[in-house]
Coordinates of C-alpha atoms and ligand atoms in Angstrom, one line a residue:
M20 CA -51.8 139.5 -133.6
A21 CA -49.4 142.3 -132.9
T22 CA -45.8 141.7 -134.2
I23 CA -44.2 141.6 -130.7
D24 CA -46.7 138.9 -129.7
L25 CA -45.2 136.6 -132.3
T26 CA -42.7 134.0 -131.1
A27 CA -39.4 134.0 -132.8
C28 CA -40.3 131.0 -135.0
R29 CA -43.6 132.5 -136.1
M30 CA -41.9 135.8 -136.8
R31 CA -39.3 133.9 -138.9
D32 CA -42.1 132.2 -140.8
A33 CA -43.8 135.6 -141.5
L34 CA -40.5 137.1 -142.5
R35 CA -39.7 134.3 -144.9
A36 CA -43.2 134.4 -146.4
R37 CA -42.7 138.2 -146.7
N38 CA -45.9 138.8 -144.7
L39 CA -43.7 140.8 -142.3
S40 CA -40.6 142.9 -143.2
A41 CA -37.4 142.9 -141.1
V42 CA -37.8 146.6 -140.8
E43 CA -41.3 146.2 -139.3
A44 CA -40.1 143.5 -136.9
A45 CA -37.2 145.6 -135.7
G46 CA -39.4 148.7 -135.5
A47 CA -42.0 146.8 -133.3
C48 CA -39.3 145.7 -130.9
L49 CA -37.7 149.1 -130.7
E50 CA -41.1 150.6 -130.1
A51 CA -41.8 148.1 -127.3
I52 CA -38.3 148.9 -125.8
D53 CA -39.1 152.7 -125.9
R54 CA -42.4 152.0 -124.2
L55 CA -41.4 149.4 -121.6
N56 CA -37.8 149.8 -120.9
P57 CA -38.0 152.9 -118.8
G58 CA -40.0 150.9 -116.2
I59 CA -38.2 147.6 -116.6
R60 CA -34.6 148.6 -117.4
A61 CA -33.7 145.4 -119.2
F62 CA -31.4 147.2 -121.7
L63 CA -28.1 149.0 -121.1
S64 CA -27.9 150.1 -124.7
T65 CA -29.9 149.9 -127.8
D66 CA -28.8 150.4 -131.4
A67 CA -31.9 151.6 -133.2
Q68 CA -30.1 153.0 -136.2
G69 CA -27.8 150.0 -136.7
A70 CA -30.8 147.7 -136.3
R71 CA -32.9 149.5 -138.9
R72 CA -30.0 149.6 -141.3
R73 CA -29.4 146.0 -140.9
A74 CA -33.1 145.1 -141.2
E75 CA -33.3 147.1 -144.5
E76 CA -30.4 145.1 -145.8
I77 CA -32.0 141.8 -144.8
D78 CA -35.3 142.8 -146.4
K79 CA -33.5 143.6 -149.7
R80 CA -31.9 140.2 -149.6
L81 CA -35.1 138.4 -148.7
D82 CA -36.9 140.2 -151.5
A83 CA -34.3 139.1 -153.9
G84 CA -35.0 135.5 -152.9
E85 CA -31.8 135.0 -151.0
D86 CA -31.4 132.7 -148.1
V87 CA -30.4 135.0 -145.3
G88 CA -30.0 132.2 -142.7
L89 CA -31.9 130.5 -139.9
L90 CA -33.0 133.7 -138.2
A91 CA -34.1 135.6 -141.3
G92 CA -34.4 139.0 -139.8
V93 CA -35.6 138.1 -136.3
P94 CA -34.6 140.7 -133.7
V95 CA -32.3 139.4 -130.9
A96 CA -30.9 141.0 -127.7
V97 CA -27.5 140.1 -126.3
K98 CA -26.2 140.1 -122.7
D99 CA -23.7 142.8 -122.2
N100 CA -20.8 140.4 -121.5
M101 CA -20.6 139.4 -125.1
C102 CA -18.4 141.4 -127.4
T103 CA -20.0 143.3 -130.3
D104 CA -18.0 145.6 -132.6
D105 CA -21.1 147.6 -133.6
G106 CA -20.2 150.6 -131.5
Q107 CA -22.3 149.6 -128.5
P108 CA -20.3 149.2 -125.2
T109 CA -19.5 145.8 -123.8
S110 CA -19.6 146.8 -120.2
C111 CA -20.5 143.6 -118.2
A112 CA -22.5 146.1 -116.3
S113 CA -19.3 147.2 -114.6
R114 CA -18.0 150.7 -114.1
I115 CA -14.5 149.4 -114.9
L116 CA -15.6 148.7 -118.5
E117 CA -18.2 151.5 -118.7
N118 CA -17.1 152.9 -122.0
W119 CA -15.3 150.0 -123.4
R120 CA -16.0 149.0 -126.9
A121 CA -14.9 145.6 -128.2
P122 CA -12.8 145.6 -131.3
Y123 CA -14.3 142.3 -132.4
N124 CA -17.4 140.2 -132.3
A125 CA -17.9 137.2 -130.0
H126 CA -18.3 133.9 -131.8
V127 CA -22.0 133.8 -131.0
V128 CA -22.5 137.4 -132.3
E129 CA -20.8 136.4 -135.6
R130 CA -23.1 133.4 -135.7
L131 CA -26.2 135.5 -135.1
L132 CA -25.1 137.9 -137.9
E133 CA -24.4 135.0 -140.3
E134 CA -27.8 133.6 -139.6
G135 CA -29.6 136.9 -140.4
A136 CA -30.4 138.1 -136.9
V137 CA -30.9 141.8 -136.2
I138 CA -29.2 142.7 -132.9
V139 CA -31.2 145.5 -131.2
G140 CA -29.4 146.0 -128.0
K141 CA -27.3 144.8 -125.0
T142 CA -29.0 143.7 -121.8
N143 CA -28.4 144.5 -118.2
M144 CA -26.8 141.9 -115.8
D145 CA -25.2 141.5 -112.5
E146 CA -21.7 143.0 -112.7
F147 CA -19.4 140.4 -114.4
A148 CA -22.4 137.9 -114.1
M149 CA -22.0 137.7 -110.3
G150 CA -25.4 137.6 -108.8
S151 CA -28.9 136.2 -108.8
S152 CA -31.0 139.3 -109.1
T153 CA -29.4 141.8 -111.5
E154 CA -29.2 144.2 -108.6
N155 CA -25.4 144.0 -108.7
S156 CA -25.4 145.9 -112.0
G157 CA -23.0 148.8 -111.7
F158 CA -25.6 151.0 -113.5
E159 CA -29.2 150.1 -112.5
A160 CA -31.4 147.3 -111.3
T161 CA -33.7 145.5 -113.8
R162 CA -37.3 145.0 -112.7
N163 CA -39.4 141.8 -113.1
P164 CA -42.0 142.4 -115.7
W165 CA -44.6 140.4 -113.7
D166 CA -44.1 142.7 -110.7
L167 CA -41.9 145.8 -111.0
D168 CA -41.1 145.7 -107.3
R169 CA -39.5 142.3 -107.7
V170 CA -36.2 141.1 -109.2
P171 CA -36.0 139.4 -112.5
G172 CA -33.4 137.0 -111.2
G173 CA -29.8 137.0 -112.5
S174 CA -27.3 137.4 -113.6
S175 CA -28.9 137.4 -117.1
G176 CA -31.9 139.3 -115.7
G177 CA -31.9 141.9 -118.5
S178 CA -32.2 139.2 -121.2
A179 CA -34.9 137.3 -119.3
A180 CA -37.0 140.4 -118.6
A181 CA -36.6 141.6 -122.2
V182 CA -38.0 138.4 -123.6
S183 CA -40.7 138.1 -120.9
A184 CA -42.0 141.6 -121.6
R185 CA -41.9 141.0 -125.3
M186 CA -39.4 143.7 -126.1
V187 CA -37.6 141.0 -128.2
P188 CA -38.7 137.5 -129.1
M189 CA -35.4 136.0 -128.0
A190 CA -32.1 136.8 -126.3
L191 CA -28.7 135.3 -125.4
G192 CA -27.6 135.0 -121.8
S193 CA -24.7 133.2 -120.0
D194 CA -24.9 130.7 -117.2
T195 CA -22.1 130.0 -114.8
G196 CA -24.1 128.7 -111.9
G197 CA -27.7 129.3 -112.9
S198 CA -27.7 132.7 -114.6
I199 CA -29.9 131.6 -117.5
R200 CA -32.2 129.1 -115.8
Q201 CA -32.9 131.1 -112.6
P202 CA -33.9 134.4 -114.3
A203 CA -35.9 132.4 -116.9
A204 CA -37.8 130.8 -114.1
L205 CA -38.4 134.1 -112.3
C206 CA -39.6 135.8 -115.5
G207 CA -41.7 133.0 -116.9
V208 CA -39.7 132.2 -120.0
V209 CA -37.6 129.3 -121.4
G210 CA -33.9 129.4 -120.7
L211 CA -31.4 126.8 -121.6
K212 CA -27.8 126.1 -120.5
P213 CA -26.1 124.0 -123.0
T214 CA -23.5 121.3 -122.2
Y215 CA -20.1 122.8 -121.6
G216 CA -18.3 123.0 -124.9
R217 CA -21.5 123.2 -127.1
V218 CA -21.4 126.9 -127.7
S219 CA -18.1 128.8 -128.1
R220 CA -17.1 131.2 -125.3
Y221 CA -14.8 133.2 -127.6
G222 CA -15.7 136.9 -127.0
L223 CA -17.7 136.1 -123.8
V224 CA -16.1 138.1 -121.0
A225 CA -14.8 135.4 -118.7
F226 CA -16.2 135.0 -115.2
A227 CA -15.4 131.4 -114.3
S228 CA -14.1 129.8 -117.5
S229 CA -14.7 126.1 -116.5
L230 CA -18.3 126.8 -115.8
D231 CA -19.4 129.7 -118.1
Q232 CA -21.7 128.7 -121.0
I233 CA -23.8 130.9 -123.4
G234 CA -27.4 129.9 -124.0
P235 CA -30.7 131.0 -125.4
F236 CA -33.8 132.6 -123.9
G237 CA -37.2 132.4 -125.7
R238 CA -40.8 132.3 -124.8
T239 CA -41.2 128.8 -126.1
V240 CA -39.1 125.7 -126.3
E241 CA -39.1 125.9 -130.1
D242 CA -37.6 129.4 -129.9
A243 CA -34.9 128.3 -127.5
A244 CA -34.1 125.4 -129.9
L245 CA -33.9 127.9 -132.8
L246 CA -31.5 130.2 -131.1
L247 CA -29.4 127.2 -129.9
Q248 CA -29.3 125.9 -133.4
A249 CA -28.0 129.3 -134.6
T250 CA -25.2 129.5 -132.0
A251 CA -24.0 125.9 -131.3
G252 CA -21.0 124.3 -133.0
H253 CA -17.3 124.2 -133.1
D254 CA -15.0 127.2 -132.9
P255 CA -11.3 126.7 -133.0
R256 CA -10.8 129.9 -131.0
D257 CA -12.2 128.3 -127.9
S258 CA -10.1 125.3 -127.0
T259 CA -13.0 123.9 -124.9
S260 CA -15.4 124.0 -127.8
V261 CA -16.2 120.5 -128.9
P262 CA -15.2 119.5 -132.5
E263 CA -18.1 118.6 -134.9
A264 CA -16.4 115.2 -135.6
D265 CA -16.9 114.3 -131.9
Q266 CA -20.3 115.9 -131.4
P267 CA -22.1 117.0 -134.5
V268 CA -24.7 119.7 -133.9
P269 CA -28.1 117.9 -134.3
D270 CA -31.1 119.4 -135.9
Y271 CA -32.8 120.6 -132.7
L272 CA -36.0 121.7 -134.5
A273 CA -36.6 118.6 -136.6
A274 CA -38.0 116.2 -134.1
L275 CA -39.1 118.6 -131.4
D276 CA -42.7 117.6 -131.4
E277 CA -41.9 113.9 -131.1
P278 CA -42.3 112.9 -127.5
V279 CA -39.6 110.9 -125.8
A280 CA -41.1 107.5 -124.9
P281 CA -40.5 105.6 -122.8
L282 CA -39.4 108.5 -120.5
R283 CA -37.9 107.9 -117.1
I284 CA -37.7 111.0 -115.0
G285 CA -35.4 111.1 -112.0
V286 CA -36.8 113.1 -109.0
P287 CA -34.0 113.8 -106.5
K288 CA -35.2 114.1 -103.0
E289 CA -32.4 116.7 -102.5
F290 CA -34.3 119.0 -104.8
F291 CA -37.4 119.0 -102.6
G292 CA -35.8 119.6 -99.2
E293 CA -35.6 122.4 -96.7
G294 CA -35.7 125.9 -98.1
L295 CA -38.1 125.1 -100.9
D296 CA -41.2 127.3 -100.9
A297 CA -44.3 125.3 -100.4
E298 CA -46.2 126.9 -103.3
V299 CA -43.3 126.4 -105.7
E300 CA -43.1 122.8 -104.6
K301 CA -46.8 122.2 -105.3
I302 CA -46.6 123.8 -108.8
V303 CA -43.5 121.7 -109.7
R304 CA -45.1 118.5 -108.4
D305 CA -48.2 119.3 -110.5
A306 CA -45.9 119.6 -113.6
L307 CA -44.4 116.2 -112.8
A308 CA -47.9 114.8 -112.6
V309 CA -48.5 116.1 -116.2
Y310 CA -45.5 114.1 -117.3
A311 CA -46.8 111.0 -115.4
G312 CA -50.1 111.5 -117.2
L313 CA -48.2 111.4 -120.5
G314 CA -46.9 108.0 -119.6
A315 CA -43.5 109.0 -118.0
E316 CA -42.2 107.0 -115.1
L317 CA -41.1 109.0 -112.1
V318 CA -38.2 107.5 -110.4
N319 CA -36.9 108.6 -106.9
I320 CA -33.2 109.2 -107.1
D321 CA -30.4 110.5 -104.9
L322 CA -27.8 113.1 -105.7
P323 CA -26.0 113.0 -102.4
H324 CA -23.5 115.7 -103.1
S325 CA -25.4 117.9 -105.5
T326 CA -27.3 120.2 -103.2
D327 CA -25.5 119.9 -99.8
Y328 CA -22.2 120.7 -101.4
A329 CA -23.0 122.4 -104.6
I330 CA -23.1 126.0 -103.4
A331 CA -20.0 125.7 -101.3
T332 CA -18.1 124.0 -104.1
Y333 CA -19.4 126.4 -106.7
Y334 CA -18.4 129.5 -104.7
I335 CA -14.8 128.2 -104.3
V336 CA -14.3 127.2 -107.9
A337 CA -16.1 130.2 -109.4
T338 CA -14.4 132.8 -107.2
S339 CA -11.0 131.2 -107.7
E340 CA -11.3 131.4 -111.4
A341 CA -12.8 134.9 -111.2
S342 CA -9.9 136.2 -109.2
S343 CA -7.6 135.1 -111.9
N344 CA -9.8 136.2 -114.8
L345 CA -10.4 139.6 -113.4
A346 CA -6.7 140.3 -112.8
R347 CA -6.6 141.8 -116.3
Y348 CA -8.6 144.9 -115.3
D349 CA -5.7 147.0 -114.1
G350 CA -6.4 150.4 -115.6
V351 CA -3.9 149.7 -118.4
H352 CA -5.3 147.1 -120.7
Y353 CA -8.9 148.0 -120.6
G354 CA -11.5 150.5 -119.3
H355 CA -11.4 152.7 -116.3
R356 CA -8.1 154.2 -115.1
S357 CA -8.0 156.3 -111.9
S358 CA -6.9 159.8 -112.6
D359 CA -5.6 160.3 -109.1
H360 CA -2.6 158.2 -108.3
A361 CA 0.9 158.4 -106.9
D362 CA 2.7 155.7 -108.9
M363 CA 1.9 152.6 -111.0
I364 CA 0.9 150.3 -108.2
D365 CA -1.3 152.9 -106.7
M366 CA -2.9 153.4 -110.1
Y367 CA -3.7 149.7 -110.3
M368 CA -5.2 149.7 -106.9
R369 CA -7.2 152.8 -107.3
S370 CA -8.5 151.9 -110.7
R371 CA -9.8 148.5 -109.4
E372 CA -11.1 150.2 -106.2
E373 CA -13.1 152.7 -108.2
G374 CA -14.1 150.4 -111.0
F375 CA -15.3 147.2 -109.3
G376 CA -18.5 147.0 -107.2
D377 CA -18.7 145.3 -103.8
E378 CA -19.8 141.9 -104.9
V379 CA -17.0 141.6 -107.4
K380 CA -14.4 142.7 -104.8
R381 CA -15.8 140.2 -102.3
R382 CA -15.4 137.4 -104.9
I383 CA -11.9 138.5 -105.9
M384 CA -10.9 138.4 -102.3
L385 CA -12.5 135.0 -101.7
G386 CA -10.9 133.5 -104.7
T387 CA -7.5 134.9 -104.0
Y388 CA -7.7 133.5 -100.5
A389 CA -8.8 130.0 -101.7
L390 CA -5.9 129.9 -104.2
S391 CA -3.2 131.2 -101.9
A392 CA -0.3 129.0 -100.7
G393 CA -1.3 127.1 -97.6
Y394 CA -5.0 127.3 -98.4
Y395 CA -5.0 125.9 -101.9
D396 CA -5.1 122.2 -100.8
A397 CA -7.7 122.9 -98.1
Y398 CA -10.1 124.8 -100.3
Y399 CA -9.5 124.8 -104.0
K400 CA -8.2 121.3 -104.4
K401 CA -11.0 120.0 -102.1
A402 CA -13.6 121.8 -104.2
L403 CA -12.3 120.1 -107.3
Q404 CA -12.5 116.8 -105.6
V405 CA -16.1 117.4 -104.6
R406 CA -16.8 118.7 -108.1
R407 CA -15.8 115.2 -109.4
L408 CA -18.2 113.6 -106.8
I409 CA -21.1 115.8 -108.1
R410 CA -20.4 114.8 -111.7
Q411 CA -20.4 111.1 -110.5
D412 CA -23.8 111.6 -108.9
F413 CA -25.2 112.7 -112.2
D414 CA -23.4 109.9 -114.2
R415 CA -24.9 107.4 -111.9
A416 CA -28.3 108.9 -112.1
F417 CA -28.3 109.0 -115.9
E418 CA -27.7 105.3 -116.0
K419 CA -31.2 104.9 -114.6
V420 CA -33.1 107.9 -115.9
D421 CA -33.3 110.0 -119.1
C422 CA -33.5 113.3 -117.3
I423 CA -33.8 114.8 -113.8
M424 CA -36.6 117.3 -112.8
G425 CA -37.2 119.6 -110.0
P426 CA -37.7 123.3 -109.2
T427 CA -35.3 125.8 -110.9
S428 CA -35.3 128.1 -108.0
P429 CA -36.4 127.6 -104.4
T430 CA -38.7 130.6 -104.5
A431 CA -40.5 132.8 -107.0
A432 CA -39.2 136.3 -107.7
F433 CA -38.2 138.0 -104.5
R434 CA -38.5 141.7 -103.7
Q435 CA -36.0 144.3 -104.8
G436 CA -33.6 144.8 -101.9
E437 CA -34.8 141.8 -100.0
K438 CA -31.5 139.9 -100.2
T439 CA -28.9 142.5 -101.1
D440 CA -27.6 142.8 -97.5
D441 CA -27.1 139.1 -97.1
P442 CA -24.9 137.6 -99.8
L443 CA -25.2 134.1 -98.4
T444 CA -29.0 134.1 -98.7
M445 CA -28.6 135.4 -102.2
Y446 CA -26.1 132.6 -103.0
L447 CA -28.8 130.0 -102.1
S448 CA -30.9 131.2 -105.1
D449 CA -28.7 128.8 -107.1
V450 CA -28.9 125.8 -104.9
Y451 CA -30.6 123.7 -107.6
T452 CA -28.8 125.1 -110.6
A453 CA -25.1 125.3 -109.8
S454 CA -24.5 121.5 -109.8
C455 CA -25.4 121.4 -113.5
N456 CA -22.5 123.7 -114.3
L457 CA -20.1 121.9 -112.0
A458 CA -21.0 118.6 -113.8
A459 CA -20.8 120.4 -117.2
I460 CA -24.2 118.8 -118.2
A461 CA -27.2 120.5 -120.0
G462 CA -30.2 122.0 -118.3
V463 CA -33.3 124.0 -119.1
S464 CA -35.9 125.9 -117.2
I465 CA -39.5 126.1 -118.6
P466 CA -42.5 127.9 -117.2
C467 CA -44.7 125.6 -115.2
G468 CA -47.3 127.8 -113.5
F469 CA -47.9 130.8 -111.4
T470 CA -48.1 131.5 -107.7
E471 CA -51.2 133.1 -106.1
A472 CA -49.5 136.4 -106.3
G473 CA -49.2 135.9 -110.1
L474 CA -45.5 135.2 -110.2
P475 CA -44.1 132.6 -112.6
V476 CA -42.5 129.3 -111.4
G477 CA -39.9 127.3 -113.4
L478 CA -39.4 123.6 -113.9
Q479 CA -35.8 122.6 -114.2
I480 CA -34.9 119.7 -116.4
L481 CA -31.4 118.4 -116.5
S482 CA -29.9 115.8 -118.8
G483 CA -26.5 114.3 -119.7
V484 CA -23.8 115.9 -121.8
F485 CA -24.7 116.7 -125.4
T486 CA -28.3 115.5 -125.1
E487 CA -29.9 118.9 -125.8
E488 CA -32.0 117.5 -128.6
R489 CA -33.7 115.1 -126.3
L490 CA -33.8 117.6 -123.5
L491 CA -35.7 120.0 -125.8
R492 CA -38.1 117.3 -126.8
I493 CA -38.8 116.4 -123.2
A494 CA -39.4 120.1 -122.4
R495 CA -41.7 120.4 -125.4
M496 CA -43.9 117.5 -124.2
Y497 CA -45.0 119.5 -121.2
E498 CA -45.3 122.8 -123.1
R499 CA -47.8 121.2 -125.5
E500 CA -50.0 120.4 -122.6
T501 CA -50.1 124.0 -121.3
D502 CA -50.6 127.5 -122.5
W503 CA -48.1 129.3 -120.3
P504 CA -46.1 130.9 -123.2
S505 CA -49.2 132.7 -124.4
R506 CA -49.5 134.7 -121.1
A507 CA -47.9 138.1 -121.2
P508 CA -47.0 140.2 -118.1
P509 CA -49.7 142.8 -117.3
V510 CA -47.1 145.6 -117.9
C511 CA -47.2 144.7 -121.7
G512 CA -50.7 146.0 -121.9
E513 CA -52.3 146.1 -125.4
A514 CA -49.7 146.6 -128.0
P515 CA -50.7 149.6 -130.1
Ligands
LIG629 N1 -25.8 133.5 -109.1 C1 -24.6 132.8 -109.3 C2 -23.4 133.7 -109.0 O1 -23.6 134.7 -108.5 C3 -24.5 132.4 -110.8 C4 -24.1 133.4 -111.7 C5 -24.0 133.0 -113.1 O2 -24.5 131.9 -113.5 N2 -23.4 133.8 -113.9 O3 -22.3 133.3 -109.2

């Protein structure tokens, strides 16, 4: 088997057994990136020299019999909204941060390095993680490896596409309203959004701080578990990161193959309503039937507020927080400063005018409006109240069931340009994913089949706070019954 066809866990086994060197692993990924990235455009930057240097160092340590950590030389890609001090930009795919280099590493990047990962590059995204197709990137659109005319989903489209096309075995993304799960579904890979507070947000460029969470992409559930293991845990620099004493990090890999039994699966009728593509529905229902065949009980449940109000609530909360978080880009503290200005206020305005893209400006305006005196009570405060109702929907459901299943996205990958002129249609891409962030619970998307046109479809599984260990085991139950992870997009061809 070619090196890039190995999953992260099998690559790690080979590295530890010294059947594969870290230099070979990094070289195979860099070769795949050279070959495939010009067509897919998943990476905004790569660090070939740095990756090789680091791989050599890891090989030396492995040869000396040292324990180099959980990831033992496995190459990883990181979404471009996570700070790295390796000289690569941290641009958030925005012109306003185009040449900005972070002076420090995000917590997750520190963790990756401590666990022996080799970071090969930074991946493309919707600007400041605002979008569902990676077309809002300030630089270029990423293509879906299964069909280059289609979008990879977003906002972590670069990370999803990179893993799907086997340019790297695993990658980190961030999920504010669906940005890990939705691109995972559209690219046919596994993507997990951990419970809010499980993974530190220190060094993640903030979009909507009460919703943002970093999580793993992999081709298999096992790989997602491995990357979550490496990045989860307390960090005092993020005040919302949960202390180990309250929530110790479990061993996600230990019991992965042990099925959850008995298993009660909640099937909300709201996840199968109007707007859901018929082919996607059929494939997702077939996946539910696989669980039923394994002895799981399917229970019809209601989430009365979680689809009807999720998008409206999400777009008030997220834009309000974004309008505040993005106030710091003023041409002084970071990044782009307009060269043509009359006075300081004019400089602020022109720097922001030139630096931000249309979607980011739209959201800053929406959020500023929702927070302004006279509207705060009508919009922002109302949204927080509905957010509480959405959380209660889930709390009530999890008294009866172990997890909730449905489609990750209402459609398979759509065409490039199809939704760019209609932001409201684009926003509906997250109709099934956003409520998970509002409720701060955990969710994963796993591949569950392909449409007639050969496009992947994702099954979303949601579970209560800090139940990732069980969530992964539930996901693994289905994966064992299928061979979806072994399918590679045609664009990969035969690896040389
Ligand atoms: N698509 C959603 C948005 O545009 C979610 C983005 C995300 O999760 N970062 O806000």
